mmCIF file of C-alpha atoms in Angstrom:
data_model
loop_
_atom_site.group_PDB
_atom_site.id
_atom_site.type_symbol
_atom_site.label_atom_id
_atom_site.label_comp_id
_atom_site.label_asym_id
_atom_site.label_seq_id
_atom_site.Cartn_x
_atom_site.Cartn_y
_atom_site.Cartn_z
ATOM 1 C CA UNK A 1 0.000 0.000 0.000
ATOM 2 C CA UNK A 2 1.306 3.430 -0.924
ATOM 3 C CA UNK A 3 0.676 6.604 1.061
ATOM 4 C CA UNK A 4 -0.924 8.326 -1.937
ATOM 5 C CA UNK A 5 -3.683 5.687 -1.849
ATOM 6 C CA UNK A 6 -4.413 6.331 1.828
ATOM 7 C CA UNK A 7 -5.782 9.001 4.106
ATOM 8 C CA UNK A 8 -4.402 10.187 7.435
ATOM 9 C CA UNK A 9 -6.313 8.731 10.404
ATOM 10 C CA UNK A 10 -4.344 10.078 13.331
ATOM 11 C CA UNK A 11 -1.171 9.919 15.360
ATOM 12 C CA UNK A 12 -0.035 7.753 18.260
ATOM 13 C CA UNK A 13 0.432 10.283 21.048
ATOM 14 C CA UNK A 14 1.157 8.236 24.171
ATOM 15 C CA UNK A 15 1.171 4.898 25.922
ATOM 16 C CA UNK A 16 -1.815 3.888 28.011
ATOM 17 C CA UNK A 17 -0.554 0.931 29.998
ATOM 18 C CA UNK A 18 2.444 -1.269 30.634
ATOM 19 C CA UNK A 19 0.847 -3.930 28.428
ATOM 20 C CA UNK A 20 1.415 -2.140 25.125
ATOM 21 C CA UNK A 21 -1.829 -0.182 24.771
ATOM 22 C CA UNK A 22 -1.584 3.127 22.931
ATOM 23 C CA UNK A 23 -3.613 6.319 22.672
ATOM 24 C CA UNK A 24 -4.283 7.743 19.217
ATOM 25 C CA UNK A 25 -5.296 11.340 18.521
ATOM 26 C CA UNK A 26 -7.711 10.928 15.619
ATOM 27 C CA UNK A 27 -8.042 13.476 12.827
ATOM 28 C CA UNK A 28 -11.842 13.502 12.871
ATOM 29 C CA UNK A 29 -14.860 15.130 14.444
ATOM 30 C CA UNK A 30 -16.437 11.668 14.832
ATOM 31 C CA UNK A 31 -13.997 9.396 16.719
ATOM 32 C CA UNK A 32 -16.660 6.709 17.229
ATOM 33 C CA UNK A 33 -16.560 5.983 13.470
ATOM 34 C CA UNK A 34 -13.118 4.412 13.951
ATOM 35 C CA UNK A 35 -14.066 1.954 16.702
ATOM 36 C CA UNK A 36 -14.733 -0.868 14.231
ATOM 37 C CA UNK A 37 -11.329 -0.798 12.498
ATOM 38 C CA UNK A 38 -9.753 -4.227 12.165
ATOM 39 C CA UNK A 39 -6.369 -2.972 11.012
ATOM 40 C CA UNK A 40 -4.484 0.189 10.198
ATOM 41 C CA UNK A 41 -1.272 1.145 8.423
ATOM 42 C CA UNK A 42 1.439 2.617 10.645
ATOM 43 C CA UNK A 43 4.104 4.737 8.965
ATOM 44 C CA UNK A 44 7.581 3.739 10.116
ATOM 45 C CA UNK A 45 10.728 4.821 8.265
ATOM 46 C CA UNK A 46 8.577 6.110 5.351
ATOM 47 C CA UNK A 47 6.928 2.679 4.914
ATOM 48 C CA UNK A 48 3.340 1.757 5.673
ATOM 49 C CA UNK A 49 3.203 -1.351 7.853
ATOM 50 C CA UNK A 50 -0.113 -3.092 8.570
ATOM 51 C CA UNK A 51 -1.018 -3.545 12.236
ATOM 52 C CA UNK A 52 -4.015 -5.603 13.300
ATOM 53 C CA UNK A 53 -6.197 -4.281 16.094
ATOM 54 C CA UNK A 54 -7.003 -6.632 18.948
ATOM 55 C CA UNK A 55 -9.244 -4.156 20.790
ATOM 56 C CA UNK A 56 -10.137 -0.466 20.774
ATOM 57 C CA UNK A 57 -12.263 1.936 22.792
ATOM 58 C CA UNK A 58 -12.734 5.662 23.169
ATOM 59 C CA UNK A 59 -10.666 7.301 25.882
ATOM 60 C CA UNK A 60 -11.981 10.601 27.266
ATOM 61 C CA UNK A 61 -14.175 10.822 24.120
ATOM 62 C CA UNK A 62 -11.464 12.265 21.850
ATOM 63 C CA UNK A 63 -8.681 9.678 21.900
ATOM 64 C CA UNK A 64 -8.788 6.110 20.660
ATOM 65 C CA UNK A 65 -7.286 3.539 23.023
ATOM 66 C CA UNK A 66 -5.868 0.661 20.964
ATOM 67 C CA UNK A 67 -4.214 -2.687 21.580
ATOM 68 C CA UNK A 68 -2.399 -4.014 18.503
ATOM 69 C CA UNK A 69 -1.897 -7.788 18.146
ATOM 70 C CA UNK A 70 1.899 -7.622 17.869
ATOM 71 C CA UNK A 71 2.456 -4.923 20.520
ATOM 72 C CA UNK A 72 2.781 -6.827 23.776
ATOM 73 C CA UNK A 73 4.773 -4.610 26.120
ATOM 74 C CA UNK A 74 5.933 -1.112 26.920
ATOM 75 C CA UNK A 75 9.055 -1.375 24.737
ATOM 76 C CA UNK A 76 6.970 -2.362 21.684
ATOM 77 C CA UNK A 77 4.651 0.578 22.397
ATOM 78 C CA UNK A 78 7.588 3.001 22.793
ATOM 79 C CA UNK A 79 8.722 2.135 19.264
ATOM 80 C CA UNK A 80 5.400 3.371 17.864
ATOM 81 C CA UNK A 81 5.089 6.675 19.730
ATOM 82 C CA UNK A 82 4.683 9.585 17.341
ATOM 83 C CA UNK A 83 3.891 7.356 14.353
ATOM 84 C CA UNK A 84 1.120 8.378 11.984
ATOM 85 C CA UNK A 85 -1.729 6.043 11.034
ATOM 86 C CA UNK A 86 -3.378 5.630 7.639
ATOM 87 C CA UNK A 87 -6.277 3.762 6.033
ATOM 88 C CA UNK A 88 -7.002 3.119 2.339
ATOM 89 C CA UNK A 89 -9.099 5.807 0.619
ATOM 90 C CA UNK A 90 -11.817 3.158 0.014
ATOM 91 C CA UNK A 91 -12.649 3.288 3.744
ATOM 92 C CA UNK A 92 -13.845 6.894 3.559
ATOM 93 C CA UNK A 93 -17.634 7.209 3.475
ATOM 94 C CA UNK A 94 -18.951 8.964 0.355
ATOM 95 C CA UNK A 95 -19.907 12.582 0.991
ATOM 96 C CA UNK A 96 -22.702 14.444 -0.745
ATOM 97 C CA UNK A 97 -23.823 18.035 -1.127
ATOM 98 C CA UNK A 98 -21.245 20.662 -0.240
ATOM 99 C CA UNK A 99 -19.278 18.337 2.040
ATOM 100 C CA UNK A 100 -15.959 17.074 0.672
ATOM 101 C CA UNK A 101 -12.613 15.609 1.598
ATOM 102 C CA UNK A 102 -9.630 17.843 0.954
ATOM 103 C CA UNK A 103 -7.920 15.301 -1.318
ATOM 104 C CA UNK A 104 -11.153 14.963 -3.337
ATOM 105 C CA UNK A 105 -11.249 18.569 -4.597
ATOM 106 C CA UNK A 106 -7.664 18.803 -5.823
ATOM 107 C CA UNK A 107 -7.947 19.407 -9.552
ATOM 108 C CA UNK A 108 -11.412 20.995 -9.338
ATOM 109 C CA UNK A 109 -11.978 24.253 -11.190
ATOM 110 C CA UNK A 110 -12.695 27.126 -8.791
ATOM 111 C CA UNK A 111 -15.116 29.902 -9.704
ATOM 112 C CA UNK A 112 -16.181 32.940 -7.729
ATOM 113 C CA UNK A 113 -19.770 34.143 -8.157
ATOM 114 C CA UNK A 114 -18.547 37.747 -8.631
ATOM 115 C CA UNK A 115 -15.071 37.346 -10.151
ATOM 116 C CA UNK A 116 -15.755 34.357 -12.436
ATOM 117 C CA UNK A 117 -13.233 31.555 -13.150
ATOM 118 C CA UNK A 118 -10.362 31.595 -10.638
ATOM 119 C CA UNK A 119 -8.287 28.602 -11.658
ATOM 120 C CA UNK A 120 -7.559 25.100 -10.407
ATOM 121 C CA UNK A 121 -7.575 23.937 -6.791
ATOM 122 C CA UNK A 122 -4.060 22.604 -6.182
ATOM 123 C CA UNK A 123 -4.565 21.755 -2.521
ATOM 124 C CA UNK A 124 -5.806 22.825 0.876
ATOM 125 C CA UNK A 125 -3.480 24.409 3.421
ATOM 126 C CA UNK A 126 -4.579 22.886 6.717
ATOM 127 C CA UNK A 127 -1.481 23.942 8.675
ATOM 128 C CA UNK A 128 -3.010 27.287 9.615
ATOM 129 C CA UNK A 129 -5.763 28.118 12.119
ATOM 130 C CA UNK A 130 -8.072 28.840 9.161
ATOM 131 C CA UNK A 131 -7.817 26.176 6.461
ATOM 132 C CA UNK A 132 -7.329 27.664 2.996
ATOM 133 C CA UNK A 133 -8.080 26.575 -0.556
ATOM 134 C CA UNK A 134 -4.890 26.909 -2.620
ATOM 135 C CA UNK A 135 -5.877 27.921 -6.147
ATOM 136 C CA UNK A 136 -3.569 28.360 -9.135
ATOM 137 C CA UNK A 137 -4.712 31.442 -11.080
ATOM 138 C CA UNK A 138 -2.512 31.774 -14.173
ATOM 139 C CA UNK A 139 0.622 30.908 -12.190
ATOM 140 C CA UNK A 140 -0.303 32.995 -9.136
ATOM 141 C CA UNK A 141 -1.376 31.420 -5.875
ATOM 142 C CA UNK A 142 -4.764 32.548 -4.544
ATOM 143 C CA UNK A 143 -5.777 31.564 -1.000
ATOM 144 C CA UNK A 144 -9.470 31.439 -0.080
ATOM 145 C CA UNK A 145 -10.716 30.393 3.378
ATOM 146 C CA UNK A 146 -12.453 27.019 3.622
ATOM 147 C CA UNK A 147 -15.707 28.213 5.132
ATOM 148 C CA UNK A 148 -19.327 27.087 4.767
ATOM 149 C CA UNK A 149 -20.433 30.652 4.011
ATOM 150 C CA UNK A 150 -17.877 30.996 1.195
ATOM 151 C CA UNK A 151 -18.518 27.554 -0.375
ATOM 152 C CA UNK A 152 -21.692 27.842 -2.426
ATOM 153 C CA UNK A 153 -21.593 24.633 -4.490
ATOM 154 C CA UNK A 154 -19.425 21.535 -4.827
ATOM 155 C CA UNK A 155 -20.322 20.096 -8.237
ATOM 156 C CA UNK A 156 -18.857 16.612 -8.475
ATOM 157 C CA UNK A 157 -20.105 16.034 -12.039
ATOM 158 C CA UNK A 158 -18.315 19.030 -13.537
ATOM 159 C CA UNK A 159 -15.570 19.017 -10.860
ATOM 160 C CA UNK A 160 -16.261 22.664 -10.070
ATOM 161 C CA UNK A 161 -16.155 24.547 -6.790
ATOM 162 C CA UNK A 162 -18.364 27.657 -6.712
ATOM 163 C CA UNK A 163 -17.239 30.221 -4.123
ATOM 164 C CA UNK A 164 -18.365 33.591 -2.798
ATOM 165 C CA UNK A 165 -15.055 35.072 -1.656
ATOM 166 C CA UNK A 166 -15.087 38.140 0.595
ATOM 167 C CA UNK A 167 -15.031 41.392 -1.354
ATOM 168 C CA UNK A 168 -11.497 42.429 -2.331
ATOM 169 C CA UNK A 169 -9.811 39.157 -1.298
ATOM 170 C CA UNK A 170 -9.169 37.841 -4.822
ATOM 171 C CA UNK A 171 -7.863 41.218 -5.954
ATOM 172 C CA UNK A 172 -5.170 41.047 -3.252
ATOM 173 C CA UNK A 173 -3.584 38.116 -5.102
ATOM 174 C CA UNK A 174 -4.119 39.124 -8.715
#
């Protein structure tokens, strides 16, 4: 399995017990959706390694407490601290309406209801407090906040994102 065919699930943040249990900070608003996982890919040394889950439960409602089959003690658990977890893209539920996954809209054409065609969505910057659409407009980068009030339509058939950017924002970049 290659990383490009997977999505980020979360990160192993700490040990839970002396018996190899781990706590995972999930990258989701719905941690309960991940309780039924049977396995997960753990990234170690830039490789994705499958780990099978023996048991899992929610811990303080936001962390997932996991016991992997092959992780039997504290030393095994220490080796996994800080590792990121991934699942194949097929495991993502299909979204409808104006809801979307960030990887799904890369390549979509972006249009503003006032400005017109903006360019192509090349990614989403999620490393800032406000996530931003990254749009290539004739070689110039345009950043538009990912916000329900700005996103008017996500058209999956035509692969078009219709936006209503705040007045003057697009002109700052162009």
